[in-house]
PDB file of C-alpha atoms and ligand atoms in Angstrom:
ATOM      1  CA  MET A  12     142.725 134.571 109.553  1.00 45.00           C
ATOM      2  CA  THR A  13     142.522 130.854 110.451  1.00 64.00           C
ATOM      3  CA  ALA A  14     141.252 128.585 107.673  1.00 77.00           C
ATOM      4  CA  ALA A  15     137.908 126.820 108.172  1.00 86.00           C
ATOM      5  CA  PRO A  16     138.503 123.603 110.098  1.00 90.00           C
ATOM      6  CA  THR A  17     138.472 120.204 108.423  1.00 95.00           C
ATOM      7  CA  HIS A  18     136.223 117.764 110.244  1.00 98.00           C
ATOM      8  CA  LEU A  19     136.072 113.974 110.138  1.00 98.00           C
ATOM      9  CA  LEU A  20     132.441 112.972 110.639  1.00 98.00           C
ATOM     10  CA  ALA A  21     132.238 109.969 108.295  1.00 98.00           C
ATOM     11  CA  VAL A  22     134.571 107.860 106.151  1.00 98.00           C
ATOM     12  CA  HIS A  23     133.040 109.514 103.064  1.00 98.00           C
ATOM     13  CA  ASP A  24     134.649 112.817 104.139  1.00 98.00           C
ATOM     14  CA  LEU A  25     137.934 111.373 102.811  1.00 98.00           C
ATOM     15  CA  THR A  26     139.146 110.397  99.336  1.00 98.00           C
ATOM     16  CA  SER A  27     141.095 107.176  98.759  1.00 97.00           C
ATOM     17  CA  ASP A  28     144.278 109.263  98.365  1.00 98.00           C
ATOM     18  CA  GLU A  29     143.659 110.986 101.703  1.00 98.00           C
ATOM     19  CA  ILE A  30     143.043 107.611 103.353  1.00 98.00           C
ATOM     20  CA  LEU A  31     146.282 106.252 101.877  1.00 98.00           C
ATOM     21  CA  SER A  32     148.170 109.288 103.137  1.00 98.00           C
ATOM     22  CA  ILE A  33     146.761 108.772 106.668  1.00 98.00           C
ATOM     23  CA  PHE A  34     147.830 105.111 106.485  1.00 98.00           C
ATOM     24  CA  ARG A  35     151.394 105.989 105.404  1.00 98.00           C
ATOM     25  CA  GLU A  36     151.647 108.313 108.397  1.00 98.00           C
ATOM     26  CA  ALA A  37     150.072 105.685 110.696  1.00 98.00           C
ATOM     27  CA  ALA A  38     152.547 103.018 109.556  1.00 98.00           C
ATOM     28  CA  ALA A  39     155.458 105.403 110.237  1.00 98.00           C
ATOM     29  CA  LEU A  40     154.065 106.285 113.676  1.00 98.00           C
ATOM     30  CA  LYS A  41     153.586 102.594 114.484  1.00 98.00           C
ATOM     31  CA  ALA A  42     157.188 101.830 113.487  1.00 97.00           C
ATOM     32  CA  MET A  43     158.438 104.745 115.620  1.00 95.00           C
ATOM     33  CA  ARG A  44     156.450 103.538 118.601  1.00 95.00           C
ATOM     34  CA  ARG A  45     157.925 100.038 118.218  1.00 94.00           C
ATOM     35  CA  ARG A  46     161.380 101.627 118.442  1.00 93.00           C
ATOM     36  CA  ALA A  47     160.277 103.907 121.308  1.00 90.00           C
ATOM     37  CA  LEU A  48     161.232 106.999 119.265  1.00 90.00           C
ATOM     38  CA  PRO A  49     159.632 110.156 120.689  1.00 87.00           C
ATOM     39  CA  THR A  50     157.784 112.749 118.604  1.00 93.00           C
ATOM     40  CA  GLN A  51     156.438 116.170 119.501  1.00 95.00           C
ATOM     41  CA  ARG A  52     154.334 116.769 116.386  1.00 96.00           C
ATOM     42  CA  LEU A  53     151.379 118.133 118.391  1.00 98.00           C
ATOM     43  CA  SER A  54     153.322 119.867 121.113  1.00 97.00           C
ATOM     44  CA  GLY A  55     151.261 122.670 122.680  1.00 97.00           C
ATOM     45  CA  LYS A  56     147.956 121.351 121.244  1.00 98.00           C
ATOM     46  CA  THR A  57     144.992 120.280 123.360  1.00 98.00           C
ATOM     47  CA  LEU A  58     142.278 117.836 122.335  1.00 98.00           C
ATOM     48  CA  GLY A  59     138.881 117.816 124.066  1.00 98.00           C
ATOM     49  CA  LEU A  60     136.743 114.677 124.233  1.00 98.00           C
ATOM     50  CA  PHE A  61     132.994 114.933 124.859  1.00 98.00           C
ATOM     51  CA  PHE A  62     131.305 111.526 125.037  1.00 97.00           C
ATOM     52  CA  GLU A  63     127.563 110.964 125.540  1.00 96.00           C
ATOM     53  CA  LYS A  64     128.148 107.174 125.569  1.00 97.00           C
ATOM     54  CA  PRO A  65     130.690 104.933 127.322  1.00 97.00           C
ATOM     55  CA  SER A  66     134.011 104.080 125.679  1.00 98.00           C
ATOM     56  CA  THR A  67     137.174 102.149 126.431  1.00 98.00           C
ATOM     57  CA  ARG A  68     139.156 102.030 123.174  1.00 98.00           C
ATOM     58  CA  THR A  69     138.198 105.342 121.582  1.00 98.00           C
ATOM     59  CA  ARG A  70     138.765 107.411 124.680  1.00 98.00           C
ATOM     60  CA  VAL A  71     142.005 105.762 125.766  1.00 98.00           C
ATOM     61  CA  SER A  72     143.541 105.580 122.274  1.00 98.00           C
ATOM     62  CA  PHE A  73     142.785 109.251 121.536  1.00 98.00           C
ATOM     63  CA  GLU A  74     144.008 110.462 124.932  1.00 98.00           C
ATOM     64  CA  THR A  75     147.151 108.307 124.836  1.00 98.00           C
ATOM     65  CA  GLY A  76     147.771 109.193 121.199  1.00 98.00           C
ATOM     66  CA  MET A  77     147.619 112.904 121.951  1.00 98.00           C
ATOM     67  CA  ASN A  78     150.020 112.412 124.822  1.00 97.00           C
ATOM     68  CA  GLN A  79     152.457 110.443 122.638  1.00 97.00           C
ATOM     69  CA  LEU A  80     152.440 113.304 120.116  1.00 98.00           C
ATOM     70  CA  GLY A  81     153.505 115.813 122.751  1.00 97.00           C
ATOM     71  CA  GLY A  82     150.033 117.328 123.221  1.00 98.00           C
ATOM     72  CA  GLN A  83     147.430 116.898 125.908  1.00 98.00           C
ATOM     73  CA  SER A  84     143.775 115.940 126.194  1.00 98.00           C
ATOM     74  CA  ILE A  85     140.844 116.861 128.398  1.00 98.00           C
ATOM     75  CA  PHE A  86     137.933 114.479 128.913  1.00 98.00           C
ATOM     76  CA  LEU A  87     134.699 116.452 129.229  1.00 97.00           C
ATOM     77  CA  SER A  88     132.289 114.329 131.195  1.00 89.00           C
ATOM     78  CA  VAL A  89     128.560 114.768 130.485  1.00 89.00           C
ATOM     79  CA  ALA A  90     128.022 114.895 134.232  1.00 88.00           C
ATOM     80  CA  ASP A  91     130.401 117.805 134.770  1.00 89.00           C
ATOM     81  CA  ILE A  92     129.996 120.340 131.990  1.00 94.00           C
ATOM     82  CA  GLN A  93     127.231 122.945 131.787  1.00 95.00           C
ATOM     83  CA  MET A  94     125.398 121.271 128.894  1.00 94.00           C
ATOM     84  CA  ARG A  95     123.565 119.155 131.398  1.00 91.00           C
ATOM     85  CA  ARG A  96     122.185 122.408 132.844  1.00 93.00           C
ATOM     86  CA  GLY A  97     120.939 123.500 129.447  1.00 94.00           C
ATOM     87  CA  GLU A  98     123.891 125.194 127.726  1.00 97.00           C
ATOM     88  CA  THR A  99     123.466 124.543 124.006  1.00 97.00           C
ATOM     89  CA  VAL A 100     125.779 122.571 121.737  1.00 97.00           C
ATOM     90  CA  ALA A 101     126.284 125.730 119.663  1.00 98.00           C
ATOM     91  CA  ASP A 102     127.405 127.851 122.622  1.00 98.00           C
ATOM     92  CA  THR A 103     129.570 125.061 124.045  1.00 98.00           C
ATOM     93  CA  ALA A 104     131.230 124.410 120.672  1.00 98.00           C
ATOM     94  CA  ARG A 105     131.975 128.115 120.134  1.00 98.00           C
ATOM     95  CA  VAL A 106     133.449 128.534 123.629  1.00 98.00           C
ATOM     96  CA  LEU A 107     135.513 125.336 123.546  1.00 98.00           C
ATOM     97  CA  SER A 108     136.924 126.399 120.182  1.00 98.00           C
ATOM     98  CA  ARG A 109     138.583 129.337 121.991  1.00 98.00           C
ATOM     99  CA  TYR A 110     140.504 126.943 124.285  1.00 98.00           C
ATOM    100  CA  LEU A 111     141.038 123.725 122.385  1.00 98.00           C
ATOM    101  CA  ASP A 112     142.655 122.696 119.086  1.00 98.00           C
ATOM    102  CA  GLY A 113     140.337 119.778 118.297  1.00 98.00           C
ATOM    103  CA  LEU A 114     137.326 117.895 119.620  1.00 98.00           C
ATOM    104  CA  VAL A 115     136.326 114.237 119.546  1.00 98.00           C
ATOM    105  CA  ILE A 116     132.580 113.791 119.977  1.00 98.00           C
ATOM    106  CA  ARG A 117     130.755 110.521 120.729  1.00 98.00           C
ATOM    107  CA  ALA A 118     127.012 111.054 120.416  1.00 98.00           C
ATOM    108  CA  TYR A 119     123.731 109.238 119.901  1.00 98.00           C
ATOM    109  CA  GLU A 120     122.278 111.135 116.951  1.00 98.00           C
ATOM    110  CA  HIS A 121     124.594 111.750 114.038  1.00 98.00           C
ATOM    111  CA  HIS A 122     122.952 115.141 113.692  1.00 98.00           C
ATOM    112  CA  ALA A 123     124.564 116.067 117.054  1.00 97.00           C
ATOM    113  CA  VAL A 124     128.151 115.792 115.722  1.00 98.00           C
ATOM    114  CA  GLU A 125     127.092 117.758 112.664  1.00 98.00           C
ATOM    115  CA  GLU A 126     125.825 120.487 114.983  1.00 98.00           C
ATOM    116  CA  TRP A 127     129.150 120.481 116.861  1.00 98.00           C
ATOM    117  CA  ALA A 128     131.013 120.706 113.558  1.00 98.00           C
ATOM    118  CA  CYS A 129     128.776 123.510 112.268  1.00 98.00           C
ATOM    119  CA  ASN A 130     129.515 125.653 115.304  1.00 98.00           C
ATOM    120  CA  ALA A 131     133.109 124.763 116.182  1.00 98.00           C
ATOM    121  CA  THR A 132     135.960 126.678 114.623  1.00 98.00           C
ATOM    122  CA  ILE A 133     138.311 123.764 115.363  1.00 98.00           C
ATOM    123  CA  PRO A 134     138.298 120.266 113.789  1.00 98.00           C
ATOM    124  CA  VAL A 135     135.597 117.905 115.060  1.00 98.00           C
ATOM    125  CA  ILE A 136     136.201 114.152 114.881  1.00 98.00           C
ATOM    126  CA  ASN A 137     133.325 111.680 115.133  1.00 98.00           C
ATOM    127  CA  GLY A 138     134.173 109.172 117.878  1.00 98.00           C
ATOM    128  CA  LEU A 139     130.975 107.174 117.062  1.00 98.00           C
ATOM    129  CA  THR A 140     127.351 108.054 116.462  1.00 98.00           C
ATOM    130  CA  ASP A 141     124.316 105.858 115.861  1.00 98.00           C
ATOM    131  CA  LEU A 142     125.041 106.166 112.127  1.00 98.00           C
ATOM    132  CA  HIS A 143     128.832 106.140 111.675  1.00 98.00           C
ATOM    133  CA  HIS A 144     132.073 104.981 113.320  1.00 98.00           C
ATOM    134  CA  PRO A 145     134.734 106.361 110.967  1.00 98.00           C
ATOM    135  CA  CYS A 146     137.832 106.129 113.204  1.00 98.00           C
ATOM    136  CA  GLN A 147     137.068 102.462 113.841  1.00 99.00           C
ATOM    137  CA  VAL A 148     136.707 101.624 110.172  1.00 98.00           C
ATOM    138  CA  LEU A 149     139.742 103.605 109.039  1.00 98.00           C
ATOM    139  CA  SER A 150     141.766 101.602 111.580  1.00 98.00           C
ATOM    140  CA  ASP A 151     140.126  98.393 110.318  1.00 98.00           C
ATOM    141  CA  LEU A 152     141.074  99.132 106.704  1.00 98.00           C
ATOM    142  CA  PHE A 153     144.646  99.755 107.890  1.00 98.00           C
ATOM    143  CA  THR A 154     144.575  96.390 109.703  1.00 98.00           C
ATOM    144  CA  ILE A 155     143.247  94.601 106.615  1.00 98.00           C
ATOM    145  CA  ARG A 156     146.086  96.113 104.554  1.00 97.00           C
ATOM    146  CA  GLU A 157     148.625  94.976 107.179  1.00 98.00           C
ATOM    147  CA  LYS A 158     147.297  91.419 107.199  1.00 98.00           C
ATOM    148  CA  LYS A 159     146.387  90.946 103.542  1.00 97.00           C
ATOM    149  CA  ARG A 160     148.875  93.375 101.921  1.00 95.00           C
ATOM    150  CA  ARG A 161     146.154  94.773  99.622  1.00 93.00           C
ATOM    151  CA  TRP A 162     142.594  96.036  99.374  1.00 87.00           C
ATOM    152  CA  LYS A 163     141.791  95.356  95.725  1.00 85.00           C
ATOM    153  CA  GLY A 164     140.289  91.906  95.332  1.00 93.00           C
ATOM    154  CA  ILE A 165     139.577  91.588  99.049  1.00 97.00           C
ATOM    155  CA  LYS A 166     136.112  90.482 100.062  1.00 98.00           C
ATOM    156  CA  ILE A 167     134.709  91.477 103.445  1.00 98.00           C
ATOM    157  CA  ALA A 168     131.727  89.593 104.879  1.00 98.00           C
ATOM    158  CA  TYR A 169     129.917  91.465 107.636  1.00 99.00           C
ATOM    159  CA  VAL A 170     127.351  89.337 109.448  1.00 98.00           C
ATOM    160  CA  GLY A 171     124.781  90.538 111.975  1.00 98.00           C
ATOM    161  CA  ASP A 172     123.252  93.925 112.700  1.00 98.00           C
ATOM    162  CA  GLY A 173     123.516  96.550 109.950  1.00 98.00           C
ATOM    163  CA  ASN A 174     124.680  99.188 112.440  1.00 98.00           C
ATOM    164  CA  ASN A 175     127.044 102.182 112.587  1.00 98.00           C
ATOM    165  CA  VAL A 176     130.138  99.989 112.080  1.00 99.00           C
ATOM    166  CA  ALA A 177     128.517  98.235 109.100  1.00 99.00           C
ATOM    167  CA  ASN A 178     127.596 101.617 107.574  1.00 98.00           C
ATOM    168  CA  SER A 179     131.153 102.924 107.871  1.00 99.00           C
ATOM    169  CA  LEU A 180     132.609  99.643 106.539  1.00 98.00           C
ATOM    170  CA  ILE A 181     130.370  99.925 103.482  1.00 98.00           C
ATOM    171  CA  GLU A 182     131.629 103.450 102.864  1.00 98.00           C
ATOM    172  CA  GLY A 183     135.249 102.337 103.331  1.00 98.00           C
ATOM    173  CA  ALA A 184     134.855  99.374 100.957  1.00 98.00           C
ATOM    174  CA  ALA A 185     133.225 101.591  98.338  1.00 98.00           C
ATOM    175  CA  ILE A 186     136.015 104.178  98.489  1.00 98.00           C
ATOM    176  CA  MET A 187     138.867 101.643  98.477  1.00 97.00           C
ATOM    177  CA  GLY A 188     137.379  99.423  95.753  1.00 97.00           C
ATOM    178  CA  MET A 189     136.701  96.345  97.875  1.00 98.00           C
ATOM    179  CA  ALA A 190     133.845  93.844  97.854  1.00 98.00           C
ATOM    180  CA  ILE A 191     131.567  93.763 100.881  1.00 98.00           C
ATOM    181  CA  SER A 192     128.705  91.351 101.522  1.00 98.00           C
ATOM    182  CA  VAL A 193     126.515  92.205 104.488  1.00 98.00           C
ATOM    183  CA  ALA A 194     124.233  89.431 105.778  1.00 98.00           C
ATOM    184  CA  CYS A 195     121.506  90.619 108.129  1.00 98.00           C
ATOM    185  CA  PRO A 196     117.885  89.846 108.974  1.00 98.00           C
ATOM    186  CA  SER A 197     115.030  91.819 107.449  1.00 98.00           C
ATOM    187  CA  GLY A 198     114.642  95.124 109.289  1.00 98.00           C
ATOM    188  CA  TYR A 199     118.304  95.162 110.407  1.00 98.00           C
ATOM    189  CA  GLU A 200     119.858  96.383 107.149  1.00 98.00           C
ATOM    190  CA  PRO A 201     122.529  99.091 107.001  1.00 98.00           C
ATOM    191  CA  ASP A 202     121.321 102.644 106.351  1.00 98.00           C
ATOM    192  CA  ALA A 203     119.604 102.776 102.945  1.00 98.00           C
ATOM    193  CA  SER A 204     121.021 106.145 101.893  1.00 98.00           C
ATOM    194  CA  ILE A 205     124.571 105.042 102.773  1.00 98.00           C
ATOM    195  CA  VAL A 206     124.122 101.873 100.698  1.00 98.00           C
ATOM    196  CA  GLU A 207     122.819 103.951  97.803  1.00 98.00           C
ATOM    197  CA  TRP A 208     125.768 106.359  98.048  1.00 98.00           C
ATOM    198  CA  ALA A 209     128.208 103.409  98.250  1.00 98.00           C
ATOM    199  CA  ARG A 210     126.722 101.684  95.209  1.00 98.00           C
ATOM    200  CA  GLU A 211     127.122 104.841  93.165  1.00 98.00           C
ATOM    201  CA  LYS A 212     130.705 105.247  94.363  1.00 98.00           C
ATOM    202  CA  ALA A 213     131.370 101.551  93.657  1.00 98.00           C
ATOM    203  CA  GLU A 214     130.694 102.060  89.956  1.00 97.00           C
ATOM    204  CA  ARG A 215     133.792 104.249  89.782  1.00 97.00           C
ATOM    205  CA  THR A 216     136.042 102.315  92.190  1.00 97.00           C
ATOM    206  CA  LYS A 217     135.054  98.781  91.046  1.00 96.00           C
ATOM    207  CA  ALA A 218     133.860  97.953  94.555  1.00 98.00           C
ATOM    208  CA  SER A 219     130.890  95.697  95.097  1.00 98.00           C
ATOM    209  CA  ILE A 220     128.228  96.193  97.768  1.00 98.00           C
ATOM    210  CA  GLU A 221     125.869  93.322  98.499  1.00 98.00           C
ATOM    211  CA  ILE A 222     123.132  93.103 101.141  1.00 98.00           C
ATOM    212  CA  LEU A 223     121.986  89.520 101.723  1.00 98.00           C
ATOM    213  CA  ARG A 224     119.989  87.440 104.159  1.00 98.00           C
ATOM    214  CA  ASP A 225     122.047  84.226 104.259  1.00 98.00           C
ATOM    215  CA  PRO A 226     125.313  84.507 106.282  1.00 98.00           C
ATOM    216  CA  TYR A 227     126.691  81.379 104.543  1.00 98.00           C
ATOM    217  CA  VAL A 228     126.326  83.025 101.141  1.00 98.00           C
ATOM    218  CA  ALA A 229     127.968  86.217 102.452  1.00 98.00           C
ATOM    219  CA  VAL A 230     131.066  84.457 103.848  1.00 98.00           C
ATOM    220  CA  LYS A 231     131.696  82.322 100.757  1.00 98.00           C
ATOM    221  CA  GLY A 232     135.165  83.267  99.448  1.00 98.00           C
ATOM    222  CA  ALA A 233     135.504  86.045 102.049  1.00 98.00           C
ATOM    223  CA  ASP A 234     138.993  87.148 103.190  1.00 98.00           C
ATOM    224  CA  VAL A 235     137.678  89.166 106.133  1.00 98.00           C
ATOM    225  CA  LEU A 236     134.896  88.109 108.496  1.00 99.00           C
ATOM    226  CA  TYR A 237     133.489  90.957 110.563  1.00 99.00           C
ATOM    227  CA  THR A 238     130.800  91.130 113.188  1.00 98.00           C
ATOM    228  CA  ASP A 239     129.705  93.554 115.881  1.00 98.00           C
ATOM    229  CA  VAL A 240     127.344  93.556 118.861  1.00 98.00           C
ATOM    230  CA  TRP A 241     123.679  92.841 118.194  1.00 98.00           C
ATOM    231  CA  THR A 242     122.554  95.567 120.597  1.00 98.00           C
ATOM    232  CA  SER A 243     124.395  98.820 120.120  1.00 98.00           C
ATOM    233  CA  MET A 244     124.577 101.525 122.767  1.00 98.00           C
ATOM    234  CA  GLY A 245     121.132 103.114 123.059  1.00 97.00           C
ATOM    235  CA  GLN A 246     119.213 100.021 121.846  1.00 98.00           C
ATOM    236  CA  GLU A 247     119.109  98.220 125.191  1.00 98.00           C
ATOM    237  CA  LYS A 248     115.295  98.108 125.298  1.00 98.00           C
ATOM    238  CA  GLU A 249     115.285  96.012 122.100  1.00 98.00           C
ATOM    239  CA  GLN A 250     117.771  93.481 123.430  1.00 98.00           C
ATOM    240  CA  THR A 251     115.421  90.491 123.899  1.00 98.00           C
ATOM    241  CA  ARG A 252     114.063  90.742 120.363  1.00 98.00           C
ATOM    242  CA  ARG A 253     117.503  91.359 118.883  1.00 98.00           C
ATOM    243  CA  LEU A 254     118.997  88.262 120.563  1.00 98.00           C
ATOM    244  CA  LYS A 255     116.297  86.142 118.933  1.00 98.00           C
ATOM    245  CA  VAL A 256     116.250  87.676 115.461  1.00 98.00           C
ATOM    246  CA  LEU A 257     120.037  87.882 115.112  1.00 98.00           C
ATOM    247  CA  ALA A 258     120.828  84.400 116.521  1.00 98.00           C
ATOM    248  CA  PRO A 259     121.277  82.791 113.050  1.00 98.00           C
ATOM    249  CA  TYR A 260     124.018  85.353 112.329  1.00 98.00           C
ATOM    250  CA  GLN A 261     126.441  84.277 115.060  1.00 98.00           C
ATOM    251  CA  LEU A 262     130.069  84.158 113.917  1.00 98.00           C
ATOM    252  CA  ASN A 263     130.981  80.638 115.049  1.00 98.00           C
ATOM    253  CA  GLU A 264     133.362  77.904 113.881  1.00 98.00           C
ATOM    254  CA  LYS A 265     130.877  76.548 111.370  1.00 98.00           C
ATOM    255  CA  LEU A 266     130.440  79.938 109.677  1.00 98.00           C
ATOM    256  CA  VAL A 267     134.200  80.621 109.741  1.00 98.00           C
ATOM    257  CA  ALA A 268     134.790  77.226 108.066  1.00 98.00           C
ATOM    258  CA  ALA A 269     132.572  78.320 105.168  1.00 98.00           C
ATOM    259  CA  ALA A 270     134.851  81.293 104.351  1.00 98.00           C
ATOM    260  CA  HIS A 271     138.305  81.417 102.730  1.00 97.00           C
ATOM    261  CA  PRO A 272     140.661  79.247 104.861  1.00 97.00           C
ATOM    262  CA  ASP A 273     142.975  82.260 105.399  1.00 97.00           C
ATOM    263  CA  ALA A 274     140.153  84.617 106.347  1.00 98.00           C
ATOM    264  CA  ILE A 275     140.827  86.952 109.246  1.00 98.00           C
ATOM    265  CA  VAL A 276     138.211  87.497 111.956  1.00 99.00           C
ATOM    266  CA  MET A 277     137.484  91.084 112.998  1.00 99.00           C
ATOM    267  CA  HIS A 278     135.326  92.677 115.676  1.00 98.00           C
ATOM    268  CA  CYS A 279     135.534  96.303 116.769  1.00 98.00           C
ATOM    269  CA  LEU A 280     135.012  95.277 120.431  1.00 98.00           C
ATOM    270  CA  PRO A 281     133.549  95.252 123.011  1.00 98.00           C
ATOM    271  CA  ALA A 282     132.338  91.726 122.162  1.00 98.00           C
ATOM    272  CA  HIS A 283     129.496  89.820 123.703  1.00 98.00           C
ATOM    273  CA  ARG A 284     130.950  86.322 123.805  1.00 98.00           C
ATOM    274  CA  GLY A 285     128.366  83.655 123.003  1.00 98.00           C
ATOM    275  CA  GLN A 286     126.093  86.159 121.255  1.00 98.00           C
ATOM    276  CA  GLU A 287     127.377  87.655 117.976  1.00 98.00           C
ATOM    277  CA  ILE A 288     130.668  85.715 118.225  1.00 98.00           C
ATOM    278  CA  THR A 289     131.766  82.579 120.039  1.00 98.00           C
ATOM    279  CA  THR A 290     134.737  82.586 122.387  1.00 98.00           C
ATOM    280  CA  ASP A 291     136.620  80.019 120.278  1.00 98.00           C
ATOM    281  CA  VAL A 292     136.377  82.277 117.198  1.00 98.00           C
ATOM    282  CA  LEU A 293     137.139  85.519 119.054  1.00 98.00           C
ATOM    283  CA  ASP A 294     140.226  83.978 120.660  1.00 98.00           C
ATOM    284  CA  GLY A 295     141.052  81.685 117.714  1.00 98.00           C
ATOM    285  CA  THR A 296     144.055  81.707 115.395  1.00 98.00           C
ATOM    286  CA  GLN A 297     142.226  83.653 112.669  1.00 98.00           C
ATOM    287  CA  SER A 298     141.228  86.477 115.011  1.00 98.00           C
ATOM    288  CA  VAL A 299     143.044  89.815 114.646  1.00 98.00           C
ATOM    289  CA  VAL A 300     140.888  91.752 117.115  1.00 98.00           C
ATOM    290  CA  LEU A 301     143.739  92.887 119.347  1.00 98.00           C
ATOM    291  CA  ASP A 302     145.827  94.180 116.423  1.00 98.00           C
ATOM    292  CA  GLN A 303     142.657  95.884 115.250  1.00 98.00           C
ATOM    293  CA  ALA A 304     142.240  97.563 118.638  1.00 98.00           C
ATOM    294  CA  GLU A 305     145.926  98.563 118.746  1.00 98.00           C
ATOM    295  CA  ASN A 306     145.731 100.140 115.306  1.00 98.00           C
ATOM    296  CA  ARG A 307     143.121 102.594 116.584  1.00 98.00           C
ATOM    297  CA  LEU A 308     146.030 104.296 118.331  1.00 98.00           C
ATOM    298  CA  HIS A 309     148.308 104.583 115.298  1.00 98.00           C
ATOM    299  CA  VAL A 310     145.639 105.559 112.780  1.00 98.00           C
ATOM    300  CA  GLN A 311     144.021 108.130 115.070  1.00 98.00           C
ATOM    301  CA  LYS A 312     147.430 109.695 115.759  1.00 98.00           C
ATOM    302  CA  ALA A 313     147.798 110.114 111.988  1.00 98.00           C
ATOM    303  CA  ILE A 314     144.302 111.648 111.838  1.00 98.00           C
ATOM    304  CA  LEU A 315     145.141 114.044 114.676  1.00 98.00           C
ATOM    305  CA  ILE A 316     148.332 115.166 112.938  1.00 98.00           C
ATOM    306  CA  ARG A 317     146.442 115.688 109.680  1.00 97.00           C
ATOM    307  CA  LEU A 318     143.668 117.767 111.252  1.00 98.00           C
ATOM    308  CA  LEU A 319     145.411 119.605 114.090  1.00 97.00           C
ATOM    309  CA  ARG A 320     148.999 120.182 113.057  1.00 92.00           C
ATOM    310  CA  ASP A 321     148.807 123.277 110.888  1.00 80.00           C
ATOM    311  CA  ARG A 322     146.061 125.084 112.723  1.00 75.00           C
TER     312      ARG A 322
HETATM  313  N1   CP B  23     135.436  99.934 119.288  1.00 86.06           N
HETATM  314  C1   CP B  23     135.173 101.003 120.070  1.00 86.06           C
HETATM  315  O1   CP B  23     134.887 102.105 119.593  1.00 86.06           O
HETATM  316  O2   CP B  23     135.287 100.738 121.390  1.00 86.06           O
HETATM  317  P1   CP B  23     134.887 101.715 122.594  1.00 86.06           P
HETATM  318  O3   CP B  23     133.373 101.818 122.605  1.00 86.06           O
HETATM  319  O4   CP B  23     135.425 101.035 123.800  1.00 86.06           O
HETATM  320  O5   CP B  23     135.505 103.059 122.353  1.00 86.06           O
HETATM  321  N1  NVA B  24     127.883  99.192 117.295  1.00 86.06           N
HETATM  322  C1  NVA B  24     128.459  99.388 118.595  1.00 86.06           C
HETATM  323  C2  NVA B  24     129.902  99.758 118.461  1.00 86.06           C
HETATM  324  C3  NVA B  24     130.623  99.936 119.765  1.00 86.06           C
HETATM  325  C4  NVA B  24     132.046 100.340 119.582  1.00 86.06           C
HETATM  326  C5  NVA B  24     127.693 100.453 119.350  1.00 86.06           C
HETATM  327  O1  NVA B  24     127.342 101.470 118.752  1.00 86.06           O
HETATM  328  O2  NVA B  24     127.431 100.262 120.534  1.00 86.06           O
END
């Protein structure tokens, strides 16, 4: 009988040891790719991707990653599969589990990926929901380790909207024992139950989780400066208000100058230049956004091997 599948729906599904093991594998895969060494670790396996929202990085890095591991992927467009004609998530998940070896789901409500995971008998990976973006943040932690050579003692300042990326970063910082200061306007805080969970976790890992109003206080002494779009996918109707309320949180040269001089600048992309980040900062010498995007590939390949290999 096949063992129950292991899913990855949020960063908190993993322990620090499991994260470190994924990163060791990711570093090895990255080194192999640099030397153009082939690997067939997922030969014969097929990954399905069902995305309710658009994607450039997540889709392409998962599909390419699967290909590089000797497997294949199938993109299941919302417009083409029978769900749009009323077939339920439960029925679709049970049927797809008979064909596929893993599924990446990008959804609006986090509850939707939980429903996929509840019904699938294959691993389900969260490719972003309104609440979490675990694959992004695992890749970001890997990038921070590459650039700063450590996690302990590192301070992350996240400025702007307390969204899915902020929520996952808070979980990651709590698990890895890092300090994170989130600066956001009132009403735009990260998810309260995630912050509560992270603060409890932080007591054991010596992390620190701070939610502030003033971006200049948040970036003081920070080694990592992180921002994300002010209007996430699905919030388009709120855009005018968001542009106004979040304007003081722009990551610009003045804010960068208030951080540690060696601070790295991160953004999960896509960026809205001139809104949450200025072009000079996004393209500046402290920016690591392209390495960050590249590392999605290596870290997700390690995740795929971990979840799909022995099934
Ligand atoms: N950062 C990220 O998840 O990008 P996509 O929306 O392009 O996948
Ligand atoms: N917070 C953004 C991330 C995009 C990768 C969104 O959800 O649209």
